[in-house]
Coordinates of C-alpha atoms in Angstrom, one line a residue:
M236 CA 16.1 20.0 -22.4
S237 CA 15.2 23.5 -21.0
N238 CA 11.3 24.4 -22.0
V239 CA 12.0 27.6 -24.1
A240 CA 8.0 28.1 -24.6
E241 CA 7.3 27.5 -20.7
E242 CA 10.1 30.0 -20.2
I243 CA 8.4 32.7 -22.5
T244 CA 5.0 32.0 -21.1
R245 CA 6.4 32.7 -17.7
H246 CA 8.2 35.8 -18.9
Y247 CA 5.1 37.5 -20.0
R248 CA 3.0 36.4 -17.0
G249 CA 1.1 34.2 -19.0
N250 CA -0.5 30.4 -18.6
W251 CA 1.0 27.0 -19.3
T252 CA -1.3 24.4 -20.1
G253 CA 1.5 21.6 -20.7
K254 CA 1.9 21.7 -23.9
A255 CA 1.3 25.6 -25.2
G256 CA 1.3 28.7 -23.2
T257 CA -0.7 32.0 -23.9
F258 CA 0.3 35.5 -22.7
P259 CA -0.6 39.0 -23.3
T260 CA -0.1 40.7 -26.3
P261 CA 2.5 43.8 -26.1
G262 CA 0.2 46.6 -25.6
H263 CA -2.5 44.8 -23.8
G264 CA -3.9 44.2 -20.4
P265 CA -2.6 41.7 -18.3
K266 CA -5.5 39.8 -18.3
D267 CA -5.1 39.7 -22.4
R268 CA -4.3 36.1 -23.8
G269 CA -3.9 37.1 -27.1
M270 CA -0.5 35.2 -27.7
S271 CA 0.5 31.8 -27.8
V272 CA 3.8 29.8 -28.1
T273 CA 4.5 26.2 -28.4
N274 CA 7.9 24.1 -28.9
A275 CA 8.7 23.3 -32.5
P276 CA 12.3 21.8 -32.7
G277 CA 12.3 22.4 -36.6
A278 CA 11.4 26.0 -36.5
P279 CA 13.3 29.3 -36.2
D280 CA 14.4 30.0 -32.7
G281 CA 12.8 26.4 -31.7
V282 CA 9.3 28.2 -30.8
I283 CA 6.3 29.2 -32.7
I284 CA 4.5 32.3 -31.6
N285 CA 1.2 33.4 -32.9
S286 CA -1.3 35.9 -32.7
F287 CA -4.9 36.1 -32.5
N288 CA -5.8 40.1 -32.1
G289 CA -3.0 41.7 -33.9
G290 CA 0.1 41.3 -32.0
D291 CA 3.4 41.1 -34.0
P292 CA 5.3 37.8 -33.1
L293 CA 8.5 38.8 -34.3
Q294 CA 8.4 41.8 -32.5
V295 CA 7.9 39.4 -29.5
K296 CA 10.9 37.4 -30.4
D297 CA 12.8 40.7 -30.5
E298 CA 12.1 41.4 -26.7
L299 CA 12.9 37.9 -25.8
R300 CA 16.2 38.2 -27.5
A301 CA 16.8 41.0 -25.9
A302 CA 15.8 39.3 -22.6
G303 CA 18.3 36.7 -23.5
I304 CA 15.4 34.0 -23.4
L305 CA 16.1 33.6 -27.3
P306 CA 19.5 33.8 -28.9
Q307 CA 20.5 36.7 -31.5
R308 CA 19.6 36.6 -35.0
G309 CA 22.6 34.4 -37.0
K310 CA 23.8 32.9 -34.1
A311 CA 22.6 29.1 -33.1
R312 CA 20.9 29.0 -29.8
A313 CA 23.2 26.9 -27.8
I314 CA 20.2 24.8 -25.4
P315 CA 22.5 22.8 -22.9
A316 CA 21.0 19.6 -21.7
P317 CA 20.5 19.8 -18.9
G318 CA 19.9 23.4 -17.8
P319 CA 20.0 26.5 -17.9
Y320 CA 18.3 26.3 -14.7
I321 CA 15.9 29.6 -14.0
Y322 CA 16.0 30.7 -10.5
R323 CA 13.0 33.2 -9.8
D324 CA 11.8 34.9 -7.0
A325 CA 8.5 35.0 -4.9
T326 CA 6.6 36.7 -7.6
G327 CA 8.1 34.3 -10.5
A328 CA 10.5 36.9 -11.9
P329 CA 13.6 35.4 -12.9
T330 CA 16.8 36.6 -11.0
F331 CA 19.5 34.3 -11.9
R332 CA 20.1 31.0 -13.4
V333 CA 22.8 28.2 -13.7
V334 CA 24.2 27.3 -17.0
R335 CA 26.1 24.1 -17.9
K336 CA 29.7 24.6 -19.2
T337 CA 30.2 23.5 -22.8
S338 CA 32.7 20.8 -23.6
P339 CA 35.4 20.1 -23.2
E340 CA 34.7 22.1 -19.9
K341 CA 32.8 20.7 -17.3
G342 CA 30.9 22.3 -14.4
F343 CA 28.1 24.9 -14.1
Y344 CA 28.4 28.8 -13.9
Q345 CA 25.7 31.3 -12.9
Q346 CA 24.3 34.3 -14.6
H347 CA 22.4 37.3 -13.7
L348 CA 19.9 39.8 -15.5
D349 CA 21.5 43.2 -16.1
S350 CA 19.5 46.4 -16.6
T351 CA 18.8 45.5 -20.3
R352 CA 17.5 42.2 -19.2
Q353 CA 20.7 40.6 -20.5
W354 CA 22.3 37.4 -18.7
I355 CA 25.6 38.2 -17.7
K356 CA 28.0 36.0 -15.9
G357 CA 28.3 35.9 -12.1
L358 CA 25.8 37.1 -9.6
N359 CA 27.0 40.4 -9.3
G360 CA 25.1 41.0 -5.5
T361 CA 21.9 39.1 -6.7
D362 CA 20.7 37.4 -3.7
P363 CA 20.4 33.3 -4.3
V364 CA 16.8 32.2 -3.8
P365 CA 15.8 28.4 -3.4
Y366 CA 15.1 26.8 -6.6
R367 CA 11.5 26.5 -7.6
L368 CA 10.6 28.9 -5.2
P369 CA 7.2 30.0 -6.6
E370 CA 6.1 26.2 -7.0
L371 CA 7.4 26.0 -3.1
I372 CA 5.5 28.9 -2.0
A373 CA 2.1 27.6 -4.2
A374 CA 2.1 24.1 -2.6
P375 CA 0.0 23.3 -0.1
A376 CA 1.4 23.9 3.6
D377 CA 1.2 20.1 4.4
E378 CA 3.2 18.7 1.3
P379 CA 6.5 17.3 2.5
V380 CA 9.4 19.6 0.7
Y381 CA 12.4 17.1 -0.9
I382 CA 15.8 19.1 -0.8
C383 CA 18.1 17.5 -3.1
E384 CA 21.7 18.1 -4.1
G385 CA 20.9 19.6 -7.9
E386 CA 18.4 21.4 -9.8
K387 CA 18.3 18.4 -12.1
D388 CA 17.1 16.2 -9.0
A389 CA 14.6 18.8 -8.3
D390 CA 13.1 18.7 -11.8
A391 CA 13.0 15.2 -12.0
L392 CA 11.1 15.1 -8.6
A393 CA 8.7 18.0 -9.5
A394 CA 7.8 16.1 -12.9
R395 CA 6.2 13.1 -10.7
G396 CA 3.9 15.7 -8.4
L397 CA 6.5 16.2 -5.6
V398 CA 7.6 19.5 -4.2
A399 CA 11.3 19.7 -4.6
T400 CA 14.0 22.5 -4.2
T401 CA 17.6 22.8 -4.1
N402 CA 20.3 25.5 -3.8
S403 CA 22.7 26.7 -6.3
G404 CA 26.4 26.3 -6.5
G405 CA 26.6 22.7 -5.3
A406 CA 27.0 21.0 -2.2
G407 CA 27.9 23.3 1.1
K408 CA 26.1 26.4 -0.6
W409 CA 22.7 26.4 1.3
R410 CA 22.0 29.0 2.8
E411 CA 20.5 30.1 6.4
N412 CA 18.0 32.3 5.1
F413 CA 16.7 29.7 2.7
A414 CA 14.6 28.4 6.1
S415 CA 12.5 31.2 6.2
Y416 CA 10.5 29.8 3.2
L417 CA 10.3 26.4 4.7
I418 CA 8.8 27.5 8.3
G419 CA 5.8 25.2 9.1
R420 CA 6.8 22.4 6.4
E421 CA 8.0 19.0 7.1
C422 CA 11.4 18.7 4.8
V423 CA 13.0 15.6 3.6
I424 CA 16.7 15.9 2.6
L425 CA 17.8 13.5 -0.3
Q426 CA 21.5 12.5 0.4
D427 CA 23.7 11.8 -2.4
N428 CA 25.8 8.7 -2.1
D429 CA 29.2 10.4 -1.6
E430 CA 31.4 11.9 0.9
A431 CA 30.2 15.5 -0.4
G432 CA 26.7 14.5 -0.2
R433 CA 26.9 13.1 3.4
K434 CA 28.6 16.4 4.6
H435 CA 26.1 18.6 2.4
T436 CA 23.0 16.8 4.0
A437 CA 24.7 17.6 7.6
D438 CA 25.0 21.3 6.9
V439 CA 21.5 21.7 5.4
T440 CA 20.0 19.5 8.0
R441 CA 21.8 21.7 11.1
K442 CA 20.7 25.1 9.4
L443 CA 16.9 23.9 9.3
V444 CA 17.2 22.9 12.7
A445 CA 18.6 26.0 14.3
A446 CA 15.7 27.7 12.2
G447 CA 13.3 25.5 14.0
V448 CA 12.2 23.6 10.8
D449 CA 11.2 20.1 10.9
C450 CA 13.2 17.6 8.7
V451 CA 14.8 14.2 8.1
T452 CA 17.6 12.9 6.2
L453 CA 17.0 10.2 3.6
A454 CA 19.8 8.2 2.3
L455 CA 17.9 6.1 -0.7
P456 CA 18.7 2.2 -0.9
G457 CA 20.8 0.9 -3.7
L458 CA 22.4 3.9 -5.0
P459 CA 25.7 3.5 -6.7
D460 CA 28.8 5.3 -5.7
K461 CA 28.3 9.0 -6.2
G462 CA 24.7 8.4 -7.2
D463 CA 21.8 10.8 -6.5
V464 CA 17.6 10.7 -6.8
S465 CA 17.8 11.0 -10.5
D466 CA 20.0 7.8 -10.6
W467 CA 17.3 6.2 -8.2
L468 CA 14.2 7.1 -10.7
A469 CA 16.2 6.1 -13.5
A470 CA 16.6 2.6 -12.0
G471 CA 13.1 2.1 -11.5
G472 CA 12.1 4.1 -8.3
T473 CA 8.9 5.7 -8.2
A474 CA 7.3 8.8 -6.3
A475 CA 5.3 6.6 -4.3
T476 CA 8.1 4.3 -3.1
L477 CA 10.0 7.6 -2.4
V478 CA 6.9 8.9 -0.1
L479 CA 7.0 5.5 1.8
L480 CA 10.4 5.5 2.4
A481 CA 10.2 9.1 3.6
A482 CA 7.3 8.1 5.7
K483 CA 9.3 5.5 7.3
A484 CA 12.1 7.7 8.0
W485 CA 9.7 9.9 10.0
D486 CA 8.4 6.9 12.0
S487 CA 12.0 6.8 13.5
P488 CA 11.9 6.7 17.3
A489 CA 14.4 8.4 17.8
P490 CA 14.7 12.4 18.0
L491 CA 13.9 13.9 14.5
R492 CA 16.5 16.9 15.1
Q493 CA 19.4 15.0 15.9
V494 CA 22.0 16.4 13.2
K495 CA 24.2 13.5 12.5
A496 CA 25.7 12.7 8.9
A497 CA 23.0 10.4 7.5
P498 CA 22.4 7.6 7.1
T499 CA 23.8 7.1 10.8
P500 CA 21.1 5.0 12.8
L501 CA 19.5 6.9 15.3
R502 CA 18.8 4.2 17.6
K503 CA 21.5 1.5 18.0
F504 CA 20.3 -2.2 17.3
G505 CA 18.8 -3.9 19.9
S506 CA 18.9 -1.2 22.3
L507 CA 15.1 -1.3 23.3
T508 CA 14.8 -2.4 26.8
A509 CA 11.8 -4.0 28.3
V510 CA 11.5 -1.0 30.6
E511 CA 11.1 1.2 27.5
L512 CA 8.9 -1.4 25.9
G513 CA 6.6 -1.5 29.1
A514 CA 6.2 2.3 29.2
M515 CA 4.7 2.5 25.7
K516 CA 1.0 3.0 25.0
F517 CA -0.4 2.0 22.0
D518 CA -4.2 2.5 20.9
P519 CA -6.8 -0.3 21.1
L520 CA -6.8 -2.3 18.1
G521 CA -9.1 -1.4 15.3
Y522 CA -11.7 -3.5 13.8
V523 CA -13.2 -3.4 10.3
V524 CA -15.9 -5.6 11.8
P525 CA -16.0 -5.3 15.4
G526 CA -14.9 -8.7 17.1
I527 CA -14.7 -10.4 13.7
L528 CA -12.1 -8.6 11.2
P529 CA -9.5 -6.6 12.6
D530 CA -7.4 -3.8 11.1
G531 CA -4.3 -5.4 9.4
L532 CA -3.4 -7.9 6.6
A533 CA -6.4 -10.6 6.4
L534 CA -6.8 -13.9 4.3
L535 CA -9.9 -15.5 3.8
A536 CA -10.0 -19.2 2.3
G537 CA -12.8 -21.2 0.9
K538 CA -13.9 -23.6 -1.7
P539 CA -14.5 -21.9 -5.0
K540 CA -18.1 -21.1 -5.7
F541 CA -18.6 -21.3 -2.0
G542 CA -19.5 -17.9 -1.4
K543 CA -16.6 -16.2 -0.3
S544 CA -16.9 -13.4 -3.0
F545 CA -20.5 -12.7 -1.9
M546 CA -19.3 -12.5 1.7
A547 CA -16.5 -10.0 0.7
M548 CA -19.1 -8.0 -1.4
G549 CA -21.6 -7.8 1.8
L550 CA -18.6 -6.7 4.3
S551 CA -17.9 -4.3 1.5
I552 CA -21.2 -2.8 1.7
A553 CA -21.8 -3.0 5.1
V554 CA -18.4 -1.1 6.2
A555 CA -18.7 1.5 3.8
S556 CA -22.6 2.3 4.6
G557 CA -21.7 2.3 8.2
G558 CA -24.3 -0.6 8.4
L559 CA -24.5 -4.2 9.8
A560 CA -22.0 -7.1 8.7
F561 CA -23.4 -10.7 8.8
G562 CA -26.9 -9.1 9.5
S563 CA -26.2 -8.1 13.2
I564 CA -22.7 -6.5 13.6
Q565 CA -22.7 -2.7 13.4
C566 CA -19.5 -1.2 11.5
E567 CA -18.1 2.2 11.6
A568 CA -18.1 3.8 8.1
R569 CA -14.8 3.7 6.1
N570 CA -13.8 4.2 2.4
V571 CA -14.0 0.7 0.6
L572 CA -12.0 -0.2 -2.1
Y573 CA -13.4 -3.7 -3.9
C574 CA -10.8 -5.3 -6.3
A575 CA -12.7 -7.9 -8.1
L576 CA -10.4 -9.2 -10.2
E577 CA -12.0 -12.3 -11.4
D578 CA -15.1 -10.2 -12.6
S579 CA -16.7 -8.0 -15.4
N580 CA -18.2 -5.1 -14.7
R581 CA -21.6 -6.8 -15.7
S582 CA -21.2 -9.8 -13.3
L583 CA -19.9 -7.1 -10.5
K584 CA -23.3 -5.2 -11.1
S585 CA -25.2 -8.4 -10.9
R586 CA -24.0 -9.2 -7.7
L587 CA -24.4 -5.5 -6.3
N588 CA -27.9 -5.6 -7.6
K589 CA -28.8 -9.1 -6.0
M590 CA -27.4 -8.0 -2.6
L591 CA -29.1 -4.4 -2.6
P592 CA -32.4 -5.4 -4.3
Y593 CA -33.8 -2.3 -2.9
G594 CA -31.1 0.0 -4.0
G595 CA -29.2 2.2 -1.5
L596 CA -25.8 2.2 -3.1
P597 CA -23.0 3.5 -0.6
M598 CA -21.0 6.3 -1.7
R599 CA -17.9 5.2 -0.3
L600 CA -18.0 2.0 -2.1
H601 CA -15.5 1.8 -5.0
F602 CA -14.9 -1.0 -7.1
E603 CA -11.7 -2.1 -9.6
T604 CA -11.6 -4.9 -12.1
V605 CA -8.3 -4.6 -13.5
A606 CA -5.0 -4.6 -11.6
P607 CA -1.4 -5.4 -11.8
R608 CA 0.6 -7.5 -9.6
I609 CA 2.0 -7.1 -6.3
D610 CA 5.7 -7.0 -8.0
N611 CA 4.5 -4.9 -11.2
G612 CA 2.9 -1.9 -9.2
L613 CA -0.1 -2.9 -7.3
V614 CA 1.2 -1.5 -3.9
D615 CA 2.0 2.0 -5.6
M616 CA -1.8 2.0 -7.2
L617 CA -3.2 1.2 -3.8
E618 CA -1.2 3.8 -2.1
T619 CA -2.5 6.3 -4.8
W620 CA -6.0 5.5 -3.9
L621 CA -5.5 5.7 -0.5
D622 CA -4.1 9.0 -0.7
D623 CA -7.4 10.0 -2.8
H624 CA -9.4 8.6 -0.1
P625 CA -7.6 9.5 3.2
G626 CA -8.8 7.9 6.8
P627 CA -9.7 4.6 7.9
A628 CA -10.0 2.1 4.6
F629 CA -11.0 -1.4 3.9
I630 CA -9.5 -3.1 0.7
T631 CA -10.6 -6.5 -0.6
L632 CA -8.4 -8.4 -3.4
D633 CA -10.4 -10.7 -4.9
V634 CA -8.5 -13.2 -5.4
W635 CA -4.9 -13.8 -4.5
R636 CA -4.0 -15.8 -7.6
A637 CA -4.6 -12.6 -9.7
V638 CA -2.1 -10.2 -7.6
K639 CA 0.6 -12.7 -6.6
P640 CA 4.0 -12.1 -7.7
T641 CA 5.3 -14.2 -10.5
A642 CA 7.7 -16.4 -9.1
N643 CA 11.3 -15.8 -10.1
G644 CA 12.4 -19.6 -9.6
R645 CA 15.6 -18.3 -7.3
G646 CA 13.9 -19.3 -4.1
S647 CA 11.9 -21.8 -2.5
A648 CA 8.1 -22.0 -2.7
Y649 CA 8.2 -20.8 0.8
D650 CA 10.0 -17.7 0.2
D651 CA 8.0 -17.2 -3.1
D652 CA 4.9 -17.1 -0.9
A653 CA 6.4 -15.3 2.1
N654 CA 7.8 -12.6 0.1
G655 CA 4.6 -12.2 -2.4
I656 CA 2.6 -11.4 0.0
A657 CA 4.7 -9.3 2.8
P658 CA 4.8 -6.1 0.9
L659 CA 0.5 -5.9 1.7
L660 CA 1.4 -6.5 5.5
E661 CA 3.7 -3.6 5.2
L662 CA 1.5 -1.3 3.4
T663 CA -0.9 -2.1 6.4
K664 CA 1.8 -0.9 8.9
R665 CA 2.5 2.2 7.3
R666 CA -1.5 3.1 7.0
E667 CA -3.1 3.4 10.1
G668 CA -6.8 2.1 10.0
L669 CA -6.1 0.1 6.9
C670 CA -7.6 -3.4 6.5
I671 CA -6.7 -5.5 3.6
L672 CA -8.7 -8.8 3.0
V673 CA -7.2 -11.2 0.3
L674 CA -9.5 -13.7 -0.9
H675 CA -8.0 -17.2 -1.5
H676 CA -8.9 -20.8 -2.0
I677 CA -8.7 -24.6 0.0
R678 CA -7.2 -27.8 -0.8
K679 CA -9.4 -30.7 -1.8
M680 CA -7.5 -32.3 1.0
E681 CA -9.0 -32.6 4.4
A682 CA -7.4 -31.4 7.7
E683 CA -8.7 -31.7 11.3
D684 CA -7.1 -28.0 11.8
P685 CA -9.2 -25.8 9.4
F686 CA -6.0 -23.7 8.7
D687 CA -4.0 -26.4 7.3
T688 CA -6.4 -26.4 4.6
I689 CA -5.0 -23.2 3.0
S690 CA -3.5 -23.6 -0.2
G691 CA -0.1 -22.6 -0.6
T692 CA 2.8 -23.2 1.8
N693 CA 3.2 -21.9 5.6
G694 CA 5.1 -19.0 3.8
L695 CA 1.5 -17.7 2.7
S696 CA -0.5 -18.3 6.0
G697 CA 2.2 -16.8 8.4
V698 CA 2.6 -13.4 7.0
P699 CA -1.1 -12.1 7.6
D700 CA -2.1 -11.0 11.0
T701 CA -5.4 -12.9 10.7
L702 CA -6.5 -16.0 9.0
L703 CA -10.2 -17.0 8.1
V704 CA -11.3 -20.1 6.6
L705 CA -15.1 -20.4 5.2
A706 CA -16.0 -24.1 5.0
K707 CA -19.2 -26.4 5.6
H708 CA -19.0 -28.7 8.4
G709 CA -22.0 -31.1 8.0
D710 CA -25.1 -29.1 8.0
V711 CA -23.6 -25.8 9.0
S712 CA -21.0 -23.4 7.4
K713 CA -18.2 -22.3 9.9
L714 CA -16.1 -19.4 9.5
S715 CA -13.0 -20.0 11.6
A716 CA -10.5 -17.2 12.4
R717 CA -7.1 -17.1 14.0
G718 CA -4.8 -14.1 14.3
R719 CA -1.8 -12.1 15.9
E720 CA -4.0 -10.3 18.2
I721 CA -7.4 -11.7 18.0
E722 CA -9.1 -14.4 20.2
E723 CA -9.4 -17.3 18.2
Y724 CA -13.0 -18.2 17.1
E725 CA -15.4 -20.5 15.3
K726 CA -18.6 -19.0 13.8
A727 CA -21.8 -20.8 12.7
L728 CA -23.0 -18.9 9.4
G729 CA -26.3 -19.0 7.5
R730 CA -27.1 -17.7 3.9
D731 CA -29.7 -15.4 2.9
R732 CA -31.7 -17.3 0.1
M733 CA -32.8 -13.9 -1.6
T734 CA -29.7 -12.0 -1.3
G735 CA -27.0 -14.5 -1.2
G736 CA -25.3 -12.7 2.0
W737 CA -24.2 -14.1 5.0
T738 CA -25.9 -14.1 8.0
M739 CA -24.0 -15.4 11.6
I740 CA -25.9 -17.7 13.5
G741 CA -24.0 -18.0 16.5
E742 CA -20.9 -20.0 18.4
A743 CA -20.0 -23.1 15.9
S744 CA -19.5 -24.9 19.2
L745 CA -23.3 -24.7 20.1
I746 CA -24.3 -25.5 17.0
G747 CA -22.1 -28.6 16.4
K748 CA -24.1 -30.9 18.7
T749 CA -27.4 -30.4 16.5
S750 CA -25.5 -31.0 13.1
E751 CA -22.3 -33.1 12.7
R752 CA -22.3 -34.7 16.2
Q753 CA -26.2 -35.1 15.8
A754 CA -25.5 -36.7 12.7
V755 CA -23.6 -39.6 14.4
I756 CA -25.9 -39.7 17.3
D757 CA -28.9 -40.4 15.0
A758 CA -26.6 -43.3 13.1
L759 CA -25.7 -45.2 16.7
R760 CA -29.0 -44.7 17.7
T761 CA -31.1 -46.5 14.7
A762 CA -28.3 -49.3 15.2
D763 CA -28.9 -52.6 16.5
E764 CA -25.6 -53.4 17.3
P765 CA -22.2 -51.2 18.3
M766 CA -20.8 -49.5 15.1
T767 CA -17.4 -48.9 13.5
A768 CA -16.1 -45.6 12.2
R769 CA -16.3 -46.9 8.8
E770 CA -19.9 -47.7 9.2
V771 CA -20.8 -44.4 10.7
S772 CA -18.9 -42.7 8.1
D773 CA -20.9 -44.7 5.2
L774 CA -24.2 -43.7 7.1
T775 CA -23.5 -40.0 7.4
D776 CA -22.0 -39.6 4.1
E777 CA -18.5 -38.1 5.5
T778 CA -15.0 -38.9 5.3
Y779 CA -13.7 -41.7 7.4
S780 CA -10.8 -39.7 8.9
N781 CA -13.3 -36.9 10.1
V782 CA -15.8 -39.4 11.5
R783 CA -13.4 -41.4 13.3
R784 CA -11.8 -38.2 15.3
R785 CA -15.2 -37.1 15.9
L786 CA -16.2 -40.4 17.5
T787 CA -12.9 -40.4 19.7
R788 CA -13.9 -36.7 20.8
M789 CA -17.6 -37.5 21.4
A790 CA -16.7 -40.8 23.4
A791 CA -14.1 -38.7 25.6
A792 CA -16.8 -36.3 26.3
G793 CA -19.4 -38.9 27.3
E794 CA -21.6 -38.2 24.7
I795 CA -21.3 -41.7 23.0
G796 CA -19.8 -45.1 24.4
K797 CA -17.6 -47.5 23.4
A798 CA -18.3 -51.3 23.0
G799 CA -15.0 -52.7 22.6
R800 CA -12.2 -51.4 20.4
G801 CA -12.9 -49.4 17.5
R802 CA -16.9 -50.0 18.4
Y803 CA -19.6 -47.1 19.6
V804 CA -23.0 -47.2 21.0
Y805 CA -25.4 -44.7 21.8
P806 CA -26.4 -44.0 24.5
C807 CA -23.5 -43.9 26.9
P808 CA -23.6 -47.2 29.3
N809 CA -22.8 -46.4 33.1
S810 CA -19.8 -48.6 33.0
P811 CA -16.2 -48.3 34.4
N812 CA -13.6 -47.1 32.0
V813 CA -11.2 -49.7 31.1
P814 CA -8.2 -49.5 28.6
N815 CA -8.3 -51.6 25.2
N816 CA -4.8 -52.9 25.8
P817 CA -3.8 -53.4 29.3
R818 CA -0.2 -54.0 28.0
C819 CA 0.3 -50.7 26.5
P820 CA -0.7 -47.7 28.1
D821 CA 0.0 -45.5 25.4
D822 CA -2.8 -47.1 23.5
W823 CA -5.3 -46.5 25.9
D824 CA -8.7 -45.0 25.0
I825 CA -9.8 -42.4 27.5
G826 CA -13.7 -42.8 28.2
T827 CA -13.6 -46.4 26.6
D828 CA -16.3 -48.2 28.0
G829 CA -16.4 -52.1 27.9
T830 CA -13.8 -54.9 27.8
G831 CA -10.4 -54.6 26.8
G832 CA -7.4 -57.0 27.0
P833 CA -5.6 -59.4 24.7
D834 CA -8.4 -60.7 23.0
N835 CA -9.8 -57.2 21.6
D836 CA -6.5 -56.5 20.0

């Protein structure tokens, strides 16, 4: 429905604040704001006009009736829905309007203002202008302009904070001179889902391209037959999602000025050749923490209460301040958002104070303790935050359980995990210089490969660019990492007793012999006779399976020796290696010392 109070405010060059307008009292200067107007459906004419400095509201209403904004006395004002749509010139003055025909007729007609400021049917030579022209001119030059096929669509997008316009008269009526208002701007032409819409999109594209305007066409997904952007919004589409779809359209590898009726693919499926791919140049992989945490989506898993949140907080502080991560790695400053979704503000402040006992709170570090799930608006909220904080960014979601989508029961657990976390990966691909770190838990069950301990299916661990596992191995805490574009590593970590933060000691492989493997050597050294894996496990207080694998690896490396099948000694005796069972070569032990054969089976 038309906002009559806002229309009155604009007519008198006043100010509209969202619910009411103020404007000059007749006979006062243009800066005067002695009159106010608000919508009031039950009041005469549907509005209430007040004066604060002696003006006559009835006189104002008479002027508005003469201008065709209010109905003549004794006549009910017909307020069509939607419309009428007022077209204004660059100064904001009304030039013509589009009115919906009343039932049983359908369609729209145009009216212009005559010399007495009355609305008269037809344009009578009035030059058309783009819809919402004053708002278009006032918008920042770097804001994209969405070109729709209808005033209702443009108003719907404008209500959601986007810059939108259209032309009067419907499909095929876009004028070439409209391009003069769009030079230097990026335009997204939204296509209605019918043949007329496709032809209109091609026509607008052709005229804008001819004038040198950068533009791209966009066919919205899921539109019903004859559907438009208003239908898409009514079905749950959001402004943030529309911006993302437009960004994907701009990222097309084909020339954007190719004039075709969308949605024609600008590159044929499977047409990228090895030669083309080889000629492509890409920027070096960016890192939040150099050599440790690259841009993209990362999953950090560890046992509950083992220090994942302290690690995430430490990284957030280091990145937000441009300081040292793990006590030794220099980071480049970024905007940081830490979503501590299992904390209260009180506990979050306590951890922050513990980690920064001497103060120095980073200005770029932001916190949130409440957020929706991924399938209920989280990505849109992260998009909004990123828009408000441009540039490279680091976001932590602590923990996965708090943001994972609710399973719909229609797919497998693998599909639920993979589809659940995929929107976060897509977000990092859309936003250059973004890293999202998701905190998660590991299983209680031991595994030789630390990444097999990550809770959930392979669908969850297979999507992120980088996997990190924080776990204790003997006397040493270890951070293990594996990723698509990084070299796999294992780093030994220590803990600062005062702050709770993590520090990096060095390569875990260089620490292992003095921790886990040293414990094995100590147990064997003190024994009076060769020991079994079970006996070593009991002495070192480690699981049998881990000790058994470690003994095998140490024997193969020559760090310890074998005295018969399944028995180990230290130091390693200098004797030839023989198989345990000569009859079965597949059962031979590499590095076995001692006697083998049937008697040892």
